[in-house]
Amino acid sequence: MTEYRFIGKATPRKDALDIVTGKTKFINDLSIPNMLYGKALRSPLPHALIKSIDTSEALALKGVKAVLTYENVPDWLGGLPLHVRILDRKLRYVGAAVALVAAETEEIAAEALRHIKVEYESLPAVYDSEEAIEPDAPQLYEQFPGNVYPLEIQAFGPKSLREIAIGDVDKGFAEADFIVEGTYTYENIPNPLPPEPPGAIAAWEGKDTLTVWSASQGPHMVKVSLQKRMGSINLQSLGSPVGASYGTKYMSWQYVLPAAALAQAAGRPVKYYYENPEHLAAFSLRLGSRIHGKVGMKKNGDVTALSGDWFVNTGASSETAQAMVSVGCGEAQLMLRCPNWSLKPKVVCTNRTASGQVRGFGGQELKCALIPLLTLGMEKADIDPVEFFKKNYVKPGEGYYWRDGFWWESRGIDYTGAIEKGAAVFGWQEKWQGWLKPSSVNGVKRRGVGVGVHGNADVGEDVSEAYVRLDPNGTATIYSGLAEHGTGQRSSICKMVAEVLQLPLERVFVTPTDSRINPFEYGPVGSRGTYAIGSAVIAAAEDAKRQLFEKMAPKFKAAPEVLETEDGMVWVKGQPGTRLPWMKGMRYDSTIMGHGRFEPDFTLPNFMMIFTEVEVDTETGKVDLVRVVGATDVGQVIDPLYLTNQLNGCLGSAGIDSAIFEETVFDTRLGRIMNANMIDYKWRTFAELPEMEHAILETPIPSHRFQAIGVGEIAPSPGPSAVLMAVSNAIGTRIHKYPLTPDKVLAALGKITKQERRGN
Amino acid sequence: MTPTNSRPSHPTITITVNGETHKFMRGEVSNMVSPSHTLAHTLRERLGLTGTKISCDHGACGCCTVLLDGKAVLSCMLLTLECEGKEITTIEGLGDAATGALDPLQQSFIDHTAFQCGFCTPGIIMSAKALLTENPSPTKEEVQEALSGNFCRCNSHYHVLDAVLAVTERREDE
């Protein structure tokens, strides 16, 4: 393995000093001169029409500068396809915005909301995905009859993947030794809940220049995706450090459009920042996922056919659900080798807070329902799940239909090694006692183990561009639209450039995330930071280095190819005595700009397996997560501490804990979320941490300069189904309704009878 | 907004923040401290000390933790008027004001990359500081208990525990 100066070594984050001293400016820490504060009046009803709305009293309040309703708000749309108005006459969930106010202070804005008089006409509401498609169900949108979103929206080009249709399932089921079927769900719509609520500041100059400061995970895409539809030909998007996102703040129109509309109406800059209860009740939840599925299997565990209807409940609107369905369908194929598929997704809208982009992006939602179905077959075949996943996970040379609808073949890593290492670290062989058998029993406490798997082929998705500028004083500046959202990626790209140019890390900088100066950047999603963003930055650094050597070569009377550089000095290879500083070739009056671009490539699946051990108290029904082992192969570690941080992130952000206690509790009588606060919404505390260990392999990926690929996004995704398996094994009976709260465990044990709740 | 009458006997409120004494008028006019203002609001909006973060704003997440006379408190759950005469320390005041040196805890967080997005980090550091002031050699479990009111969604918990334990005073018998 190559020994590097920075790559693979733990180095402090470039932003560390500001973070630990409180100097980091998140979006709500910014204010700009003359700024107003925006707030939303929100619907108390799950489905209603506004019969009348009177804003005169609110407008008359001193300090109120603008009030917007569906009657005077700009007709800018969000959603997929574009269909969500900023304010609409029809309200489709409790929490839907009814009116927007901009005022001199937050207090005045809040006061103004109380002076808006609204008369509602209540409409019948529907919350369950299958009830919503019944003929007599309440209809949410005229343009989507039956409450079904069209899948033909070409989110990823003309052939965008809309289903998994491979082979002939009838033939596959005929070849099976046995068939298992059932309905499995992942419908507790957990909230990823980054600590920083979403927010933005918007300011107009003239009619066509709009500046947006936002907490977006992909600030450059704010510009690209919003400027045309907002009538601004020059949207200047500035990113702030993101107080985490987990996918949710990538699509930013929900908070950028209201800020921009208010700023336009008031003629002054406006900050629009969600309060925590709004964040919990009126911002992106996970998709609800339900499968009626059927699996044909051979006695040896080979899957001959998989068919099913996949109901995707996206709530009141689709932020990006059809795209998540595409990616989910691709990710299911990475996990399962099966010659005959027929998985038919249906994206349905219902009268609850909208689901949106969340890490795991369709694949987690699909697999959390699909894997429990597969385990029925594994149990019947009496096959160890680790062996099953090992046999089935996509190998180099094997193919899959990816999100664009094209067939791609893996030229990545064989993950067998990572699976075996993970099993060894976890002690799987010793703990696995067979299906529905506990690994140990101690009085009323029973332990069980389970395993789950996930991976995407998105590490090379979409385009990144970067520039690297060299200055004569021996410094390098990376121009990138990459926002820091917690993974340390802005520091990681500095390490990559420092390694290419052999500069001390202290001499490498990144520009602020600002679309006015940086080239195109899709953003850090789909674990693409290391491979896609990294490759663009590395290419820019290599280009800059090439130009530097061309510029310096005459000084040495040598060819550029024989030059070397380190610490801002250049010399002829093998002749260290010829050392000259960059300044000698560049003089004080020039800069060098290297350009880099990454083109999409779906041939590299990444991989994550999670092993879990749980302890179930059969008296109280409480499930404790005792131990977690994550297994992956990252090609090459960029920074060991950034990596373990990301892998440890498997617990929260709608990850593993969505199988144990995290859920959005929804009351179907009122159509309301009952736990939209951080006391009633349960989250894991420092006092309840499981043992955590990771098995990390480094099998080089030849197509990356440092042989590395990312895994951050997918870290939590294998977890929930692994917990289901572990609890089922611990208690000796199948249990599969997320989250496994004590009532469900006791019901499975026959200790209580529990009424089913419907409609999430 | 209608100004309310301040009680004439207490027209001002005085608090000391990071060693500096601040005197505010009490009242509802924009440059005064209102009886409804939380300490978090005053720190952020009046003193510009935005290192103290507000996430839940109702005492559940610990992001707004500051020290009040050396003890960790949730600044979103305290009214500024309750802090008359108190010494407040925020994340900005944790280092050595004279030399600019970081508190060892801050340095340890840097060394262990004990954060990801960093939003909850100031609150976590302040909770840990209060613990170490009271108990310089806590066990791992004691650190976990002391930080159990701090929400960290990126799951940097494990690195945080390493960072805090690295600056504890090891007992001789360990």
Short mmCIF file of C-alpha atoms in Angstrom, two decimals, chain A residues 11-13 15-17 19-26 28-30 37 62 105-108 111 191-197 241-244 246 271 273 275-277 359 484-488 639-642 644-646 648-654 657 662 676-679 681-692, chain B residues 1 28 30 34 36-37 41 44-45 48-63 77 90-95 100 102-103 105-122 124-126 140-141 143-162 164:
data_model
loop_
_atom_site.label_atom_id
_atom_site.label_comp_id
_atom_site.label_asym_id
_atom_site.label_seq_id
_atom_site.Cartn_x
_atom_site.Cartn_y
_atom_site.Cartn_z
CA THR A 11 -5.24 15.50 10.63
CA PRO A 12 -7.29 18.16 12.41
CA ARG A 13 -10.27 19.49 10.50
CA ASP A 15 -12.63 24.26 10.48
CA ALA A 16 -11.89 22.73 13.90
CA LEU A 17 -10.70 25.87 15.66
CA ILE A 19 -16.10 25.00 15.72
CA VAL A 20 -14.63 24.53 19.21
CA THR A 21 -14.47 28.25 19.93
CA GLY A 22 -18.02 29.02 18.77
CA LYS A 23 -16.90 31.19 15.86
CA THR A 24 -18.50 29.05 13.15
CA LYS A 25 -21.35 31.02 11.63
CA PHE A 26 -24.34 28.85 10.85
CA ASN A 28 -29.02 31.65 12.02
CA ASP A 29 -25.81 33.25 13.26
CA LEU A 30 -25.74 35.54 10.23
CA TYR A 37 -37.62 38.13 9.84
CA LYS A 62 -46.23 48.40 13.40
CA THR A 105 -38.36 41.39 14.61
CA GLU A 106 -39.22 37.75 15.15
CA GLU A 107 -41.59 38.77 17.94
CA ILE A 108 -43.54 41.13 15.70
CA GLU A 111 -47.57 38.53 16.74
CA ASN A 191 -37.29 12.37 11.31
CA PRO A 192 -33.61 12.78 10.39
CA LEU A 193 -33.69 15.86 12.62
CA PRO A 194 -30.41 17.70 12.19
CA PRO A 195 -29.84 19.97 15.22
CA GLU A 196 -29.91 23.09 13.03
CA PRO A 197 -33.37 23.74 11.58
CA PRO A 241 -21.66 25.52 7.24
CA VAL A 242 -24.56 23.09 7.48
CA GLY A 243 -25.65 22.20 11.04
CA ALA A 244 -26.12 18.76 9.55
CA TYR A 246 -28.54 13.91 6.40
CA LYS A 271 -34.32 35.62 7.05
CA TYR A 273 -35.69 30.08 9.72
CA GLU A 275 -38.42 26.86 14.66
CA ASN A 276 -37.78 23.41 16.08
CA PRO A 277 -41.45 22.32 16.27
CA ARG A 359 -29.76 9.58 3.44
CA GLU A 484 -19.34 21.36 4.90
CA HIS A 485 -22.18 19.33 6.36
CA GLY A 486 -20.26 17.36 8.93
CA THR A 487 -18.30 14.69 7.12
CA GLY A 488 -15.11 16.76 7.02
CA ASP A 639 -8.75 10.34 7.37
CA PRO A 640 -9.36 7.64 9.97
CA LEU A 641 -11.17 9.95 12.40
CA TYR A 642 -13.46 11.49 9.79
CA THR A 644 -15.06 6.49 12.07
CA ASN A 645 -17.17 9.55 12.84
CA GLN A 646 -19.22 8.90 9.70
CA ASN A 648 -20.56 5.86 14.03
CA GLY A 649 -23.32 7.99 12.49
CA CYS A 650 -25.29 4.82 11.80
CA LEU A 651 -27.37 5.21 14.96
CA GLY A 652 -29.31 8.43 14.63
CA SER A 653 -30.49 10.56 11.68
CA ALA A 654 -33.29 8.09 10.97
CA ASP A 657 -32.68 3.79 16.00
CA GLU A 662 -37.56 6.60 16.69
CA ALA A 676 -43.24 17.30 17.23
CA ASN A 677 -40.85 18.27 19.99
CA MET A 678 -37.54 16.87 21.15
CA ILE A 679 -38.83 15.48 24.41
CA TYR A 681 -39.57 12.51 19.78
CA LYS A 682 -37.12 9.96 21.16
CA TRP A 683 -33.42 10.16 20.41
CA ARG A 684 -30.39 8.31 21.71
CA THR A 685 -28.43 10.01 24.49
CA PHE A 686 -24.79 9.78 25.53
CA ALA A 687 -25.85 7.54 28.40
CA GLU A 688 -27.10 4.75 26.15
CA LEU A 689 -24.38 4.04 23.66
CA PRO A 690 -23.83 0.54 22.34
CA GLU A 691 -20.33 -0.82 21.91
CA MET A 692 -19.26 0.25 18.44
CA MET B 1 -45.71 46.51 20.74
CA GLU B 28 -40.08 46.13 25.96
CA SER B 30 -36.08 47.13 21.19
CA SER B 34 -37.68 42.15 28.06
CA SER B 36 -39.68 37.36 28.29
CA HIS B 37 -36.12 37.23 26.90
CA HIS B 41 -31.64 35.25 23.26
CA ARG B 44 -27.02 35.84 20.83
CA GLU B 45 -29.07 38.86 19.84
CA GLY B 48 -23.56 38.79 19.43
CA LEU B 49 -22.29 35.66 21.16
CA THR B 50 -23.65 33.27 18.55
CA GLY B 51 -21.43 30.40 19.68
CA THR B 52 -24.30 29.53 22.00
CA LYS B 53 -26.68 27.67 19.68
CA ILE B 54 -30.44 27.36 19.84
CA SER B 55 -31.93 24.19 18.45
CA CYS B 56 -35.05 23.04 20.34
CA ASP B 57 -35.47 26.21 22.43
CA HIS B 58 -37.26 24.28 25.16
CA GLY B 59 -34.63 22.59 27.24
CA ALA B 60 -34.37 19.24 25.49
CA CYS B 61 -31.25 19.33 23.33
CA GLY B 62 -28.49 21.06 25.33
CA CYS B 63 -27.19 23.08 22.34
CA MET B 77 -34.73 27.88 29.83
CA THR B 90 -20.04 30.95 27.01
CA ILE B 91 -17.97 28.97 24.52
CA GLU B 92 -16.34 32.24 23.41
CA GLY B 93 -15.06 32.80 26.94
CA LEU B 94 -13.67 29.38 27.59
CA GLY B 95 -10.08 29.97 26.51
CA GLY B 100 -5.76 33.49 23.59
CA LEU B 102 -7.57 27.32 24.12
CA ASP B 103 -9.00 25.44 27.04
CA LEU B 105 -10.90 20.56 26.42
CA GLN B 106 -11.20 22.59 23.20
CA GLN B 107 -7.77 21.42 22.06
CA SER B 108 -8.73 17.84 22.82
CA PHE B 109 -11.89 18.18 20.70
CA ILE B 110 -9.69 19.37 17.83
CA ASP B 111 -7.20 16.54 18.32
CA HIS B 112 -9.90 13.85 18.41
CA THR B 113 -12.11 15.36 15.67
CA ALA B 114 -14.81 15.16 18.32
CA PHE B 115 -17.51 16.72 16.15
CA GLN B 116 -19.00 16.44 12.70
CA CYS B 117 -21.38 19.25 11.76
CA GLY B 118 -20.29 21.12 14.90
CA PHE B 119 -23.66 22.66 15.70
CA CYS B 120 -24.05 20.88 19.04
CA THR B 121 -20.32 21.11 19.89
CA PRO B 122 -20.32 24.35 21.93
CA ILE B 124 -21.26 19.66 24.60
CA ILE B 125 -17.97 21.38 25.45
CA MET B 126 -19.71 23.59 28.05
CA LYS B 140 -16.46 7.19 31.33
CA GLU B 141 -19.94 6.53 32.72
CA VAL B 143 -18.96 11.67 31.44
CA GLN B 144 -21.78 9.92 29.60
CA GLU B 145 -24.23 10.87 32.33
CA ALA B 146 -23.06 14.49 32.37
CA LEU B 147 -23.52 14.76 28.60
CA SER B 148 -26.80 12.87 28.44
CA GLY B 149 -28.72 16.11 27.97
CA ASN B 150 -26.74 17.03 24.87
CA PHE B 151 -28.25 16.01 21.54
CA CYS B 152 -25.69 15.02 18.91
CA ARG B 153 -27.32 13.75 15.75
CA CYS B 154 -24.17 13.03 13.73
CA ASN B 155 -23.21 10.52 16.43
CA SER B 156 -19.87 12.04 17.34
CA HIS B 157 -20.45 10.68 20.85
CA TYR B 158 -17.61 8.17 20.74
CA HIS B 159 -15.00 10.73 19.70
CA VAL B 160 -16.39 13.17 22.27
CA LEU B 161 -15.91 10.63 25.05
CA ASP B 162 -12.33 10.04 23.90
CA VAL B 164 -13.13 14.42 27.30
#
